[in-house]
Amino acid sequence: MVFPASMCSNAQLTGLHPRSEVLIDLTRAYDRGRIGWAQVEAQLERETSQVVELQRKPGFDYVSDGSLAWQDPLRAVTRSLAGVEAGTRYSRWFDTNTFYQKPAITGEISVDGFREEDFLRKDSLPELLKWKVSIPGPYTFSELSENKHYRNKPDLLLDLARAEREIARRLFDAGVSLVQISEPCLVYQPYRESPSDGSELDLAFDGIRYVTEGRPDRFLVHTFFGDASPVIESLLALPVGAVGIDLYETELSGLHAQTSKDIVLGIVDSRESNVEDSHWIAETALRSKNHIKTPKVILAPNSDLKFLPRQIADRKVSTLAKAASLLEAS
Amino acid sequence: MPKLFPVQEIGSLAKPLWRTKGLRQSLSAQDLREAEEWAPKLGIDDYHDLAKGILKETDSRLRSKQVLELSTVYGLRLFEKAGLDNNGVGGEQQRVEMYEHVVKSVEGMEFLGHVHSFDYKYFKKAVVSSEIRRKHPIYLREFLDAKKHSRSPVKVPITGPYTLVDWSFNEYYLRKNQNPSPKQRKQEARREFLLNMIEKVVRPEIRDLVDAGASWIQIDEPAVTTHPEPFEMQLFVEAWNETVRGFSCKFSNHTCYPSEIGYRVLADYAPKLEKCSQLALEFANRDVPRLGIEENARSGYIALQRFVENGFDGEFGVGAVHVHDFDGNADPAAGQVVGRDVLESPELVRDRVVFASKIIGDASKVWVNPDCGLRTRTWDVALSKLTSVAKGADLAREVYA
């Protein structure tokens, strides 16, 4: 296949990377009181460097530290907020066989206790990299929390958005170049008694706008676990630099859009161990341009690679890099 | 007239240390101390003869077989002691756990590694990498041992095909499928894997069990309520109906710990499950330990309503005691919190059964059981809880006398 010269592509990770079997053994031993945290920490540092190298070497524009220490995708934000408690309830993470600690909203939300290192472990890593951090968007965070304080959703969402805007600002100050706002709840809602109506989704988009306002190019919004077609126009209208969709839930043939934004194509399946062929990825990415006209397609996993054993996830990252090279070389 | 509110086991019991160690190495009399202590409590009169056989056995395969058979006897006797009417296979003593036990018996599947569940907890996940085939019977030995030693009917719990497929990676069928749409390819490959799992693994197993005399098979499908999407629920119904097709034994379904709307969705599809004589569900986990048979006291059981309204007309296995750690409070009349356990009183079980029966509208359709297997509880706690379940069912019978 011949790729047109105008196609400019790149690759990014979109969330938590899995721990290796060595790190798993160490965290288990720590959990059972058999070793101290220092041993876990040393391994975390080694593996974070490996994950960074996996992206740096093939030239990913933005590099994630893999968030190997994160216990679930919400916890770092939960810890940074006053008015939100970690709670003790574990809930299922969408339709996966993994769980998260359900945040309990018990008071007015504001940023309190923010620690840069909860989001990014970059101290011992190469300088001059453009760092990317993924956080749950305000709508998804509110949907997955237990609200014991706010009387209505708009107030809750607005305060969450305000707090996330502040978290993003502090991340940028700390040297982060790109913040991914993960919003699976915009596209996956079978967990609800009744699907959200248009006004609720409008509110959700308002929340994202509030977070990103003034710095659109420093943000991308990523959707996964559900079909992005019904909300694609609204996603593309957001003040963000890029919009992500899950290609294993969204039919390309159902998309017809044109945008000046980058499209993050969730083309590597983070929930299947089958390592995709780099040529297939490149061809499918090219085909996607028939459905979403965009200046740039960014190749990515559809969600966190944490749903895979580590060695598979690493192979998938390498395949992504090869596919990106195929596109860029053509 | 059949007995009202029969009591059944629903899953696994914890494995005694001597059972686990005995599969790896020879045992000493000291290793069997726990078994010796439990023998008189459970009325295992021939313990010393059985122990002698295990202690002198030098062939590791034969020793493992004896250990597994003995632990099955212990499980059965514990259920009998508690007063259950159906003791299953004695607490699934012959299985590692519900997923791994089956995968190890399937050619074409292998474990790939661990996947993060939450915090520092992980689970082992397998992949299908070639055509699958059952290497050898999976539950037959256990069933034959249980049948030999049980003094009451034997229900055989098995892991359902939908759950086996959902908890596995699907490389082989994805590679085979050429659909250019990633979404459609994934769905088609999933269906093919599932139908092959049924044809090549699950149905041959059921055939063997039925031929060996099994009259009741409980199909455990915890994964189904984690996928409330219509495509997945329809796939589950198709899989169930294909699994049970042509067999004449009784089938029941056990599904526990659903997502927040899991039971609502299952209720919508349950009437489409052919030959599904019983749904055994978890309710105590979502209920509060206080007495009462009014709706506000028994909020955990409201989910039953939708199953009835949607027309599921089979039996219900009603989860009447909690099986995991408990960190709340209990009214004194409803139970006692001891450490991480809540020990429900028979009166609480009675009220839960009576309330569930009111919703179901026909007390003869109600079986009583724990929410799920008691594998995370000690045997002392398991015995205490199961005894309460049996006594609570007795009290409920008095209400209906």
XYZ file of C-alpha atoms in Angstrom:
731
model
C 0.000 0.000 0.000
C 1.228 3.520 -0.787
C 0.552 6.144 1.822
C 0.055 9.740 0.742
C 2.859 12.099 1.668
C 0.448 14.473 3.408
C -0.330 11.888 6.073
C 1.456 12.829 9.243
C 1.077 10.436 12.061
C 2.373 9.753 15.512
C 1.706 7.503 18.475
C 0.791 7.971 22.125
C -0.143 5.929 25.146
C -3.550 6.672 26.596
C -3.395 5.612 30.218
C -2.024 3.194 32.787
C 0.632 0.701 31.708
C 0.697 -2.760 33.360
C 3.136 -3.812 36.056
C 5.633 -6.552 35.231
C 5.480 -9.968 36.889
C 8.496 -8.918 38.991
C 6.750 -5.795 40.204
C 3.554 -7.757 40.802
C 5.446 -10.209 43.014
C 7.042 -7.345 44.926
C 3.768 -5.488 45.488
C 2.163 -8.702 46.697
C 5.039 -9.325 49.078
C 4.746 -5.738 50.312
C 0.995 -6.122 50.758
C 1.579 -9.213 52.887
C 4.150 -7.418 55.016
C 7.084 -9.491 53.796
C 9.161 -6.640 52.352
C 9.433 -2.901 52.824
C 8.289 -0.228 50.369
C 11.874 0.637 49.371
C 12.168 -2.553 47.308
C 8.927 -1.813 45.507
C 9.995 1.771 44.923
C 13.323 0.734 43.388
C 11.555 -1.596 40.960
C 8.958 1.063 40.169
C 11.751 3.423 39.174
C 13.439 0.817 36.982
C 10.199 -0.058 35.236
C 9.129 3.536 34.788
C 12.413 4.130 32.969
C 11.707 1.109 30.775
C 8.235 2.339 29.876
C 9.567 5.788 29.086
C 12.339 4.312 26.945
C 9.786 2.235 25.062
C 8.198 5.478 23.883
C 11.270 7.736 23.680
C 13.311 5.470 21.446
C 10.875 5.355 18.520
C 10.245 9.074 18.945
C 6.792 9.414 20.463
C 5.966 13.128 20.615
C 4.490 12.902 24.091
C 5.716 10.443 26.690
C 3.793 8.942 29.593
C 5.506 7.544 32.691
C 3.111 4.593 32.604
C 1.507 5.456 35.969
C 2.734 2.128 37.302
C 2.094 3.079 40.909
C -1.510 4.130 40.320
C -3.935 1.752 41.987
C -6.761 2.757 39.665
C -7.408 5.543 37.133
C -9.194 7.815 39.640
C -7.040 7.612 42.744
C -4.511 10.358 41.996
C -7.249 12.931 41.414
C -9.194 11.738 44.464
C -6.140 12.303 46.637
C -5.723 15.829 45.318
C -9.188 16.999 46.267
C -10.734 18.313 49.432
C -14.388 17.304 49.774
C -13.679 13.900 48.236
C -12.845 10.817 50.273
C -11.321 7.649 48.910
C -13.971 5.559 50.641
C -13.712 1.807 51.115
C -16.096 0.594 48.461
C -14.679 -1.049 45.373
C -16.706 -0.894 42.196
C -16.267 -2.573 38.868
C -14.407 -0.519 36.268
C -16.966 -0.491 33.470
C -17.327 -3.968 31.947
C -13.796 -5.102 32.807
C -12.749 -7.592 35.453
C -10.942 -4.823 37.352
C -12.081 -2.533 40.141
C -11.624 1.004 41.442
C -12.079 2.663 44.775
C -15.312 4.591 44.499
C -14.733 8.208 45.583
C -17.253 9.603 48.042
C -18.051 13.280 47.614
C -18.665 14.556 51.112
C -18.123 18.300 50.869
C -17.390 21.213 48.575
C -14.686 20.209 46.130
C -11.411 22.089 45.848
C -7.785 21.212 45.232
C -6.020 20.278 48.420
C -3.086 17.969 48.844
C -1.965 18.035 45.214
C 1.409 16.338 44.842
C 3.110 16.385 41.467
C 4.670 12.974 42.114
C 1.228 11.383 42.444
C 0.726 12.116 38.748
C 4.178 11.875 37.225
C 7.411 10.185 38.316
C 9.854 12.128 36.220
C 12.636 12.997 38.685
C 14.989 10.237 37.628
C 14.037 10.336 33.959
C 15.557 12.063 30.941
C 14.901 15.782 30.775
C 13.539 17.575 27.731
C 10.816 15.039 27.115
C 7.302 16.266 26.506
C 5.311 14.617 29.293
C 1.742 13.470 29.012
C -0.551 12.766 31.979
C -4.044 11.241 31.800
C -6.745 12.164 34.295
C -10.427 11.210 34.437
C -12.611 13.991 33.058
C -15.046 15.794 35.342
C -18.081 13.998 33.939
C -16.585 10.516 34.282
C -15.267 11.297 37.767
C -18.692 12.501 38.875
C -20.480 9.537 37.331
C -18.195 7.055 39.058
C -18.377 8.743 42.468
C -20.934 8.555 45.220
C -22.334 12.054 45.661
C -23.257 12.713 49.277
C -22.987 16.479 49.194
C -24.152 18.281 46.062
C -27.843 18.760 45.510
C -27.577 18.905 41.753
C -25.286 17.669 39.035
C -24.396 21.051 37.505
C -22.899 22.291 40.795
C -20.960 19.060 41.248
C -19.651 19.103 37.698
C -18.689 22.754 37.816
C -16.697 22.337 41.037
C -15.003 19.220 39.696
C -14.142 21.018 36.461
C -12.792 23.971 38.425
C -10.617 21.624 40.509
C -9.352 19.717 37.462
C -8.503 22.970 35.723
C -6.351 23.810 38.740
C -4.768 20.344 38.756
C -3.946 20.720 35.054
C -2.452 24.166 35.688
C -0.181 22.743 38.378
C 0.798 19.868 36.107
C 1.742 22.311 33.353
C 3.763 24.319 35.885
C 5.526 21.097 36.812
C 6.596 20.539 33.227
C 3.759 18.476 31.790
C 3.086 19.287 28.144
C -0.167 17.464 27.476
C -3.098 16.443 29.671
C -5.467 13.757 28.466
C -8.987 14.075 29.797
C -10.402 10.565 29.801
C -14.169 10.538 29.401
C -15.434 6.974 28.882
C -18.762 7.872 30.471
C -19.573 10.114 27.509
C -19.825 7.019 25.321
C -20.531 4.092 27.665
C -23.676 4.194 29.735
C -25.302 0.752 29.977
C -24.429 0.836 33.691
C -27.119 3.441 34.297
C -30.800 2.947 35.000
C -31.574 5.398 32.207
C -29.252 6.894 29.604
C -28.300 10.504 30.042
C -30.329 12.984 28.063
C -28.947 15.721 25.839
C -28.912 18.310 28.589
C -26.761 16.128 30.823
C -24.287 15.584 28.009
C -24.294 19.324 27.296
C -23.362 19.802 30.919
C -20.597 17.227 30.576
C -19.165 19.063 27.580
C -19.424 22.357 29.477
C -17.342 20.774 32.228
C -14.611 19.795 29.781
C -14.691 23.271 28.231
C -14.184 24.787 31.647
C -11.111 22.621 32.251
C -9.481 23.333 28.912
C -10.469 26.938 28.262
C -7.562 29.174 27.286
C -5.103 26.336 26.623
C -6.822 24.070 24.117
C -3.635 22.769 22.525
C -2.420 21.388 25.827
C -5.406 19.036 26.140
C -6.906 16.060 24.404
C -10.189 14.352 25.224
C -10.194 10.596 24.900
C -13.291 8.378 24.826
C -13.280 4.594 25.158
C -15.392 1.514 25.964
C -18.228 2.940 23.887
C -19.314 4.180 20.479
C -18.240 7.774 19.895
C -20.447 8.259 16.794
C -23.438 9.796 18.595
C -21.298 12.495 20.233
C -18.561 12.978 17.663
C -19.741 16.426 16.573
C -19.790 17.674 20.159
C -16.384 16.158 20.830
C -14.906 17.857 17.803
C -16.395 21.188 18.876
C -14.518 21.130 22.195
C -11.632 23.553 22.746
C -8.990 20.810 22.732
C -6.155 19.934 20.401
C -7.165 16.325 19.828
C -10.090 13.949 20.234
C -9.745 10.220 20.874
C -12.085 7.405 19.893
C -12.136 3.670 20.574
C -12.045 1.856 17.268
C -13.171 -1.418 18.871
C -16.449 0.200 19.872
C -16.915 2.809 17.162
C -17.735 1.824 13.605
C -15.587 3.890 11.290
C -18.228 3.556 8.591
C -20.683 5.347 10.872
C -18.480 8.405 11.200
C -18.687 11.337 8.810
C -16.853 14.374 10.100
C -14.323 16.968 9.198
C -12.077 18.671 11.713
C -8.947 20.725 12.129
C -8.158 18.801 15.306
C -5.927 15.769 15.606
C -7.710 12.438 15.940
C -6.361 9.930 18.427
C -7.303 6.597 16.932
C -7.684 3.899 19.606
C -6.536 1.215 17.223
C -4.563 -1.114 19.462
C -6.900 -3.167 21.611
C -5.911 -2.887 25.260
C -8.230 -5.714 26.212
C -7.008 -8.408 23.847
C -3.583 -10.033 23.828
C -3.530 -10.432 20.063
C -0.761 -8.068 18.941
C -2.007 -6.148 15.942
C -0.064 -6.132 12.694
C 1.644 -2.791 12.069
C 0.627 -2.776 8.399
C -2.986 -3.423 9.335
C -2.823 -0.539 11.813
C -1.377 1.803 9.215
C -3.894 0.796 6.565
C -6.832 1.139 8.937
C -5.562 4.529 10.072
C -5.411 5.646 6.495
C -8.902 4.310 5.856
C -10.158 6.289 8.844
C -9.400 9.477 6.933
C -12.227 8.648 4.580
C -14.577 9.018 7.516
C -12.960 11.719 9.620
C -11.093 14.264 7.604
C -8.297 15.406 9.881
C -4.842 16.844 9.362
C -3.326 14.301 11.709
C -4.080 10.825 12.980
C -2.364 9.790 16.185
C -2.149 6.054 16.737
C -2.927 4.853 20.248
C -4.270 2.026 22.376
C -8.036 2.279 22.796
C -7.628 2.604 26.593
C -5.197 1.839 29.424
C -2.908 -1.061 28.520
C -3.164 -2.208 32.159
C -5.683 -4.848 31.092
C -2.846 -6.858 29.551
C 0.155 -8.697 30.954
C 3.196 -6.447 30.723
C 5.117 -8.269 27.990
C 2.089 -8.091 25.688
C 1.544 -4.417 26.400
C 5.187 -3.675 25.564
C 4.889 -5.533 22.269
C 1.782 -3.536 21.434
C 3.657 -0.278 22.045
C 6.410 -1.412 19.691
C 3.830 -2.291 17.048
C 2.267 1.132 17.413
C 5.667 2.705 16.871
C 6.271 0.618 13.739
C 2.863 1.512 12.362
C 3.503 5.203 13.015
C 6.818 4.929 11.151
C 5.108 3.261 8.234
C 2.738 6.167 7.950
C 5.367 8.821 8.380
C 7.777 7.223 5.928
C 5.262 7.020 3.156
C -45.995 -32.012 49.441
C -42.300 -31.104 48.888
C -40.467 -29.399 51.726
C -40.692 -25.601 51.645
C -37.486 -23.609 51.568
C -34.950 -26.356 50.939
C -31.403 -25.270 51.699
C -28.492 -25.663 49.293
C -24.800 -24.969 49.128
C -23.838 -22.640 46.316
C -20.077 -22.759 45.875
C -16.723 -23.468 47.386
C -15.471 -23.813 50.939
C -11.984 -22.783 52.045
C -9.413 -25.494 51.504
C -7.869 -26.890 54.692
C -4.088 -26.640 54.896
C -3.720 -30.410 54.893
C -5.636 -30.570 51.624
C -3.399 -27.963 49.942
C -0.142 -29.338 51.334
C -1.158 -32.918 50.670
C -1.259 -32.285 46.935
C 2.348 -31.080 46.977
C 4.082 -33.386 49.405
C 3.605 -36.243 51.822
C 1.839 -35.413 55.062
C 2.754 -36.066 58.680
C 0.368 -36.823 61.523
C 0.973 -33.243 62.667
C -0.200 -31.946 59.266
C -3.445 -33.836 59.754
C -4.085 -32.393 63.221
C -6.786 -30.048 61.917
C -8.538 -32.927 60.151
C -8.359 -34.946 63.341
C -9.929 -32.125 65.340
C -12.779 -31.686 62.877
C -13.498 -35.415 62.490
C -15.613 -35.844 65.653
C -17.363 -32.500 65.041
C -18.425 -33.686 61.600
C -19.096 -37.308 62.531
C -16.282 -38.746 60.419
C -15.962 -41.960 62.398
C -13.463 -43.672 60.124
C -11.029 -40.755 60.195
C -8.153 -42.774 61.640
C -8.388 -45.450 58.953
C -8.511 -42.815 56.204
C -5.633 -40.863 57.716
C -3.531 -44.001 58.015
C -4.024 -44.656 54.318
C -2.865 -41.163 53.417
C 0.127 -41.232 55.763
C 1.510 -44.488 54.448
C 0.880 -43.769 50.760
C 4.165 -43.273 48.907
C 2.772 -42.780 45.394
C 2.124 -39.029 45.109
C -0.687 -39.426 42.566
C -2.536 -41.882 44.756
C -1.937 -39.735 47.819
C -3.361 -36.673 46.035
C -6.403 -38.674 45.052
C -6.953 -39.782 48.634
C -6.474 -36.267 49.982
C -8.964 -34.849 47.497
C -11.503 -37.548 48.269
C -11.099 -37.018 52.006
C -11.460 -33.247 51.738
C -14.614 -33.791 49.673
C -15.964 -36.003 52.464
C -15.170 -33.269 54.993
C -16.982 -30.662 52.909
C -20.020 -32.884 52.511
C -20.139 -33.644 56.220
C -19.847 -29.959 57.111
C -22.857 -29.205 54.918
C -24.747 -32.122 56.460
C -23.887 -30.985 59.961
C -25.264 -27.545 59.138
C -28.522 -29.145 57.949
C -28.435 -28.508 54.190
C -30.709 -30.404 51.843
C -28.337 -30.393 48.890
C -24.626 -30.533 49.601
C -23.324 -30.093 46.100
C -19.905 -31.612 45.624
C -18.688 -30.787 49.126
C -17.422 -27.271 48.647
C -15.456 -27.794 45.425
C -12.448 -29.173 47.269
C -11.050 -30.773 44.128
C -10.721 -27.497 42.175
C -8.004 -24.839 42.285
C -10.630 -22.201 41.602
C -13.439 -21.787 39.113
C -11.448 -20.454 36.125
C -7.993 -21.964 36.445
C -9.391 -25.431 37.140
C -11.119 -25.505 33.769
C -8.440 -23.759 31.701
C -5.872 -26.335 32.812
C -8.050 -28.996 31.238
C -8.393 -27.279 27.864
C -5.947 -27.915 25.058
C -5.369 -24.738 23.062
C -5.394 -22.480 26.118
C -2.485 -21.316 28.231
C -1.891 -18.768 30.966
C -0.289 -15.561 29.704
C 0.379 -13.771 32.966
C -1.174 -11.622 35.636
C -3.455 -8.672 35.120
C -4.113 -5.930 37.651
C -7.448 -6.205 39.408
C -7.147 -3.435 42.015
C -4.583 -2.176 44.532
C -2.105 -5.037 44.929
C -4.511 -7.714 43.726
C -4.080 -9.447 40.371
C -5.617 -12.313 38.466
C -4.158 -14.884 36.111
C -5.473 -14.636 32.593
C -5.274 -17.261 29.863
C -5.326 -16.998 26.103
C -6.838 -19.237 23.485
C -4.060 -19.745 20.975
C -5.283 -22.681 18.867
C -8.294 -24.946 18.363
C -9.662 -25.903 21.749
C -10.394 -29.376 23.008
C -11.157 -30.824 26.416
C -8.061 -32.794 27.400
C -9.827 -34.849 30.065
C -12.964 -34.709 32.191
C -12.947 -31.649 34.435
C -15.440 -32.312 37.199
C -16.187 -36.016 36.810
C -13.828 -37.405 39.479
C -15.144 -34.890 41.988
C -18.753 -35.718 41.141
C -18.148 -39.452 41.492
C -16.511 -38.946 44.892
C -19.352 -36.705 46.024
C -21.973 -39.160 44.765
C -20.233 -41.993 46.588
C -20.128 -40.189 49.923
C -23.120 -37.858 49.898
C -26.200 -38.756 51.879
C -28.356 -36.295 49.960
C -28.817 -35.284 46.302
C -25.747 -33.852 44.576
C -25.818 -30.640 42.549
C -22.742 -30.089 40.375
C -21.628 -26.459 40.008
C -19.656 -25.801 36.835
C -18.146 -22.619 35.403
C -20.219 -21.385 32.507
C -18.838 -20.925 29.003
C -19.631 -17.213 28.847
C -17.493 -16.560 31.911
C -14.653 -18.778 30.675
C -14.541 -16.843 27.418
C -14.989 -13.431 28.993
C -12.106 -13.992 31.382
C -9.747 -15.124 28.587
C -7.898 -13.447 25.756
C -9.080 -14.462 22.329
C -6.065 -14.511 20.023
C -6.858 -17.558 17.960
C -10.322 -16.573 16.820
C -9.310 -12.966 16.246
C -6.480 -14.081 13.977
C -8.865 -16.295 12.027
C -11.417 -13.542 11.466
C -10.851 -11.210 8.527
C -13.648 -8.702 9.027
C -12.142 -5.262 8.275
C -14.178 -3.626 11.036
C -12.301 -4.030 14.348
C -15.567 -3.889 16.262
C -17.323 -6.522 14.176
C -14.239 -8.706 14.054
C -14.025 -8.705 17.820
C -17.697 -9.535 18.247
C -17.638 -12.313 15.652
C -14.456 -13.808 17.096
C -15.928 -13.716 20.582
C -19.037 -15.559 19.440
C -16.993 -18.190 17.633
C -14.790 -18.752 20.702
C -17.868 -19.041 22.892
C -19.673 -21.523 20.651
C -16.507 -23.614 20.365
C -16.029 -23.546 24.125
C -19.550 -24.906 24.451
C -19.188 -27.553 21.764
C -15.656 -28.733 22.544
C -15.420 -28.324 26.296
C -18.619 -27.642 28.192
C -21.122 -29.929 26.486
C -18.783 -32.959 26.521
C -18.315 -32.334 30.229
C -22.053 -32.113 30.848
C -22.532 -35.284 28.787
C -20.038 -37.136 30.996
C -21.644 -35.842 34.171
C -25.143 -36.754 33.054
C -24.014 -40.203 31.908
C -22.430 -40.696 35.331
C -25.727 -39.883 37.025
C -25.714 -36.124 37.597
C -29.280 -34.898 37.813
C -28.683 -31.205 38.565
C -26.009 -28.914 37.137
C -25.553 -25.354 38.353
C -23.916 -23.154 35.727
C -21.958 -20.320 37.339
C -21.815 -17.203 35.171
C -20.491 -14.285 37.223
C -19.241 -12.499 34.094
C -22.615 -12.068 32.484
C -23.869 -9.147 34.542
C -20.668 -7.218 33.923
C -21.722 -6.820 30.295
C -25.144 -5.197 30.234
C -24.846 -4.325 26.542
C -27.616 -5.887 24.389
C -25.129 -7.680 22.112
C -23.514 -9.372 25.095
C -26.770 -10.308 26.799
C -28.094 -11.843 23.592
C -24.841 -13.734 23.233
C -25.206 -15.042 26.770
C -28.741 -16.271 26.071
C -27.592 -17.969 22.865
C -24.718 -19.599 24.756
C -26.915 -20.799 27.589
C -29.500 -22.319 25.288
C -26.834 -24.058 23.246
C -25.151 -25.376 26.394
C -28.260 -27.065 27.801
C -29.755 -28.199 24.484
C -30.852 -31.834 24.502
C -29.882 -32.676 28.076
C -32.551 -33.905 30.410
C -31.089 -32.977 33.802
C -32.047 -29.963 35.882
C -30.085 -26.761 35.161
C -29.759 -23.701 37.344
C -27.828 -20.474 37.015
C -25.771 -18.782 39.707
C -24.758 -15.177 39.104
C -23.477 -12.998 41.908
C -21.967 -9.555 42.551
C -23.391 -7.860 39.468
C -22.665 -4.340 38.309
C -25.091 -1.760 39.633
C -27.747 -2.585 37.065
C -26.618 -6.166 36.453
C -29.641 -7.910 37.945
C -32.022 -5.527 36.211
C -30.542 -6.520 32.872
C -30.361 -10.210 33.757
C -34.038 -10.035 34.740
C -34.861 -8.771 31.250
C -33.210 -11.766 29.619
C -33.808 -14.542 32.188
C -37.146 -15.659 30.704
C -35.294 -16.471 27.472
C -33.003 -18.994 29.198
C -34.270 -22.416 28.221
C -34.391 -25.158 30.852
C -33.208 -22.734 33.494
C -35.066 -24.136 36.494
C -33.508 -21.845 39.047
C -31.681 -18.555 39.403
C -29.457 -18.506 42.477
C -28.670 -14.879 43.259
C -26.850 -12.796 45.825
C -28.926 -10.462 47.996
C -27.608 -10.454 51.577
C -24.588 -8.438 50.442
C -26.839 -5.525 49.543
C -29.176 -5.901 52.513
C -28.881 -4.546 56.044
C -28.592 -6.902 59.027
C -31.726 -5.928 60.926
C -34.990 -7.806 61.362
C -38.159 -7.013 59.459
C -40.219 -8.180 56.527
C -41.239 -4.771 55.253
C -39.807 -3.266 52.106
C -37.814 -0.609 53.958
C -36.106 -3.272 56.079
C -35.311 -5.595 53.198
C -34.016 -3.248 50.518
C -31.453 -5.784 49.336
C -34.135 -8.092 47.981
C -36.098 -5.593 45.912
C -34.145 -6.623 42.799
C -36.161 -9.880 42.819
C -39.233 -7.943 41.784
C -38.065 -7.373 38.241
C -37.358 -11.065 37.637
C -40.931 -11.874 38.612
C -42.453 -8.987 36.648
C -40.531 -9.979 33.532
C -41.942 -13.465 33.686
C -39.169 -15.695 34.960
C -41.256 -18.499 36.400
C -38.611 -20.855 37.747
C -37.246 -21.271 41.249
C -35.042 -18.758 43.009
C -32.022 -19.574 45.126
C -32.136 -16.711 47.575
C -28.822 -15.549 49.034
C -29.581 -15.176 52.742
C -26.149 -14.683 54.291
C -23.155 -12.535 53.385
C -19.962 -14.352 52.386
C -17.298 -11.641 52.367
C -15.690 -9.330 54.921
C -18.237 -7.215 56.733
C -17.391 -3.779 58.099
C -20.806 -2.525 59.192
C -23.012 -2.959 62.232
C -25.715 -5.500 62.932
C -28.776 -5.194 65.147
C -28.262 -7.657 68.030
C -31.339 -9.673 67.068
C -30.154 -9.897 63.479
C -26.624 -11.071 64.076
C -23.244 -10.507 65.581
C -20.182 -8.886 64.072
C -17.066 -10.817 65.036
C -13.873 -9.453 63.560
C -14.436 -9.283 59.825
C -17.445 -11.621 59.901
C -21.101 -10.995 60.379
C -22.808 -14.039 61.870
C -26.418 -13.670 60.845
C -29.082 -14.962 63.230
C -31.652 -17.542 62.069
C -34.297 -14.859 62.611
C -32.632 -12.588 60.056
C -32.484 -15.446 57.552
C -36.169 -16.131 58.253
C -37.145 -12.543 57.537
C -35.130 -12.461 54.347
C -36.722 -15.692 53.144
C -40.235 -14.585 54.069
C -39.795 -11.239 52.330
C -38.320 -12.844 49.204
C -41.208 -15.315 49.151
C -43.698 -12.461 49.272
C -42.107 -10.883 46.202
C -41.850 -14.176 44.343
C -45.462 -14.919 45.213
C -44.984 -18.662 45.520
C -43.058 -20.001 48.501
C -42.616 -23.368 46.823
C -40.225 -21.724 44.359
C -37.806 -20.561 47.034
C -34.519 -22.264 47.856
C -32.244 -20.796 50.471
C -28.467 -20.480 50.230
C -25.524 -18.230 51.065
C -24.904 -15.399 48.585
C -22.016 -17.337 47.055
C -19.355 -19.828 48.098
C -17.867 -19.401 51.564
C -14.254 -19.921 50.489
C -13.071 -16.695 52.113
C -14.440 -17.676 55.540
C -12.954 -20.120 58.045
C -14.708 -23.455 58.450
C -15.968 -22.392 61.880
C -17.579 -19.304 60.391
C -18.886 -21.224 57.379
C -20.500 -23.802 59.665
C -22.029 -21.098 61.819
C -23.453 -19.241 58.818
C -24.793 -22.365 57.140
C -26.389 -23.539 60.382
C -28.151 -20.180 60.594
C -29.326 -20.576 57.017
C -30.820 -23.999 57.799
C -32.383 -22.851 61.068
C -33.686 -19.701 59.420
C -35.347 -21.811 56.745
C -36.941 -23.885 59.551
C -38.310 -20.688 61.114
C -39.629 -19.510 57.744
C -41.408 -22.847 57.349
C -43.127 -22.199 60.672
C -44.404 -18.886 59.332
C -45.950 -20.719 56.391
C -47.217 -23.707 58.425
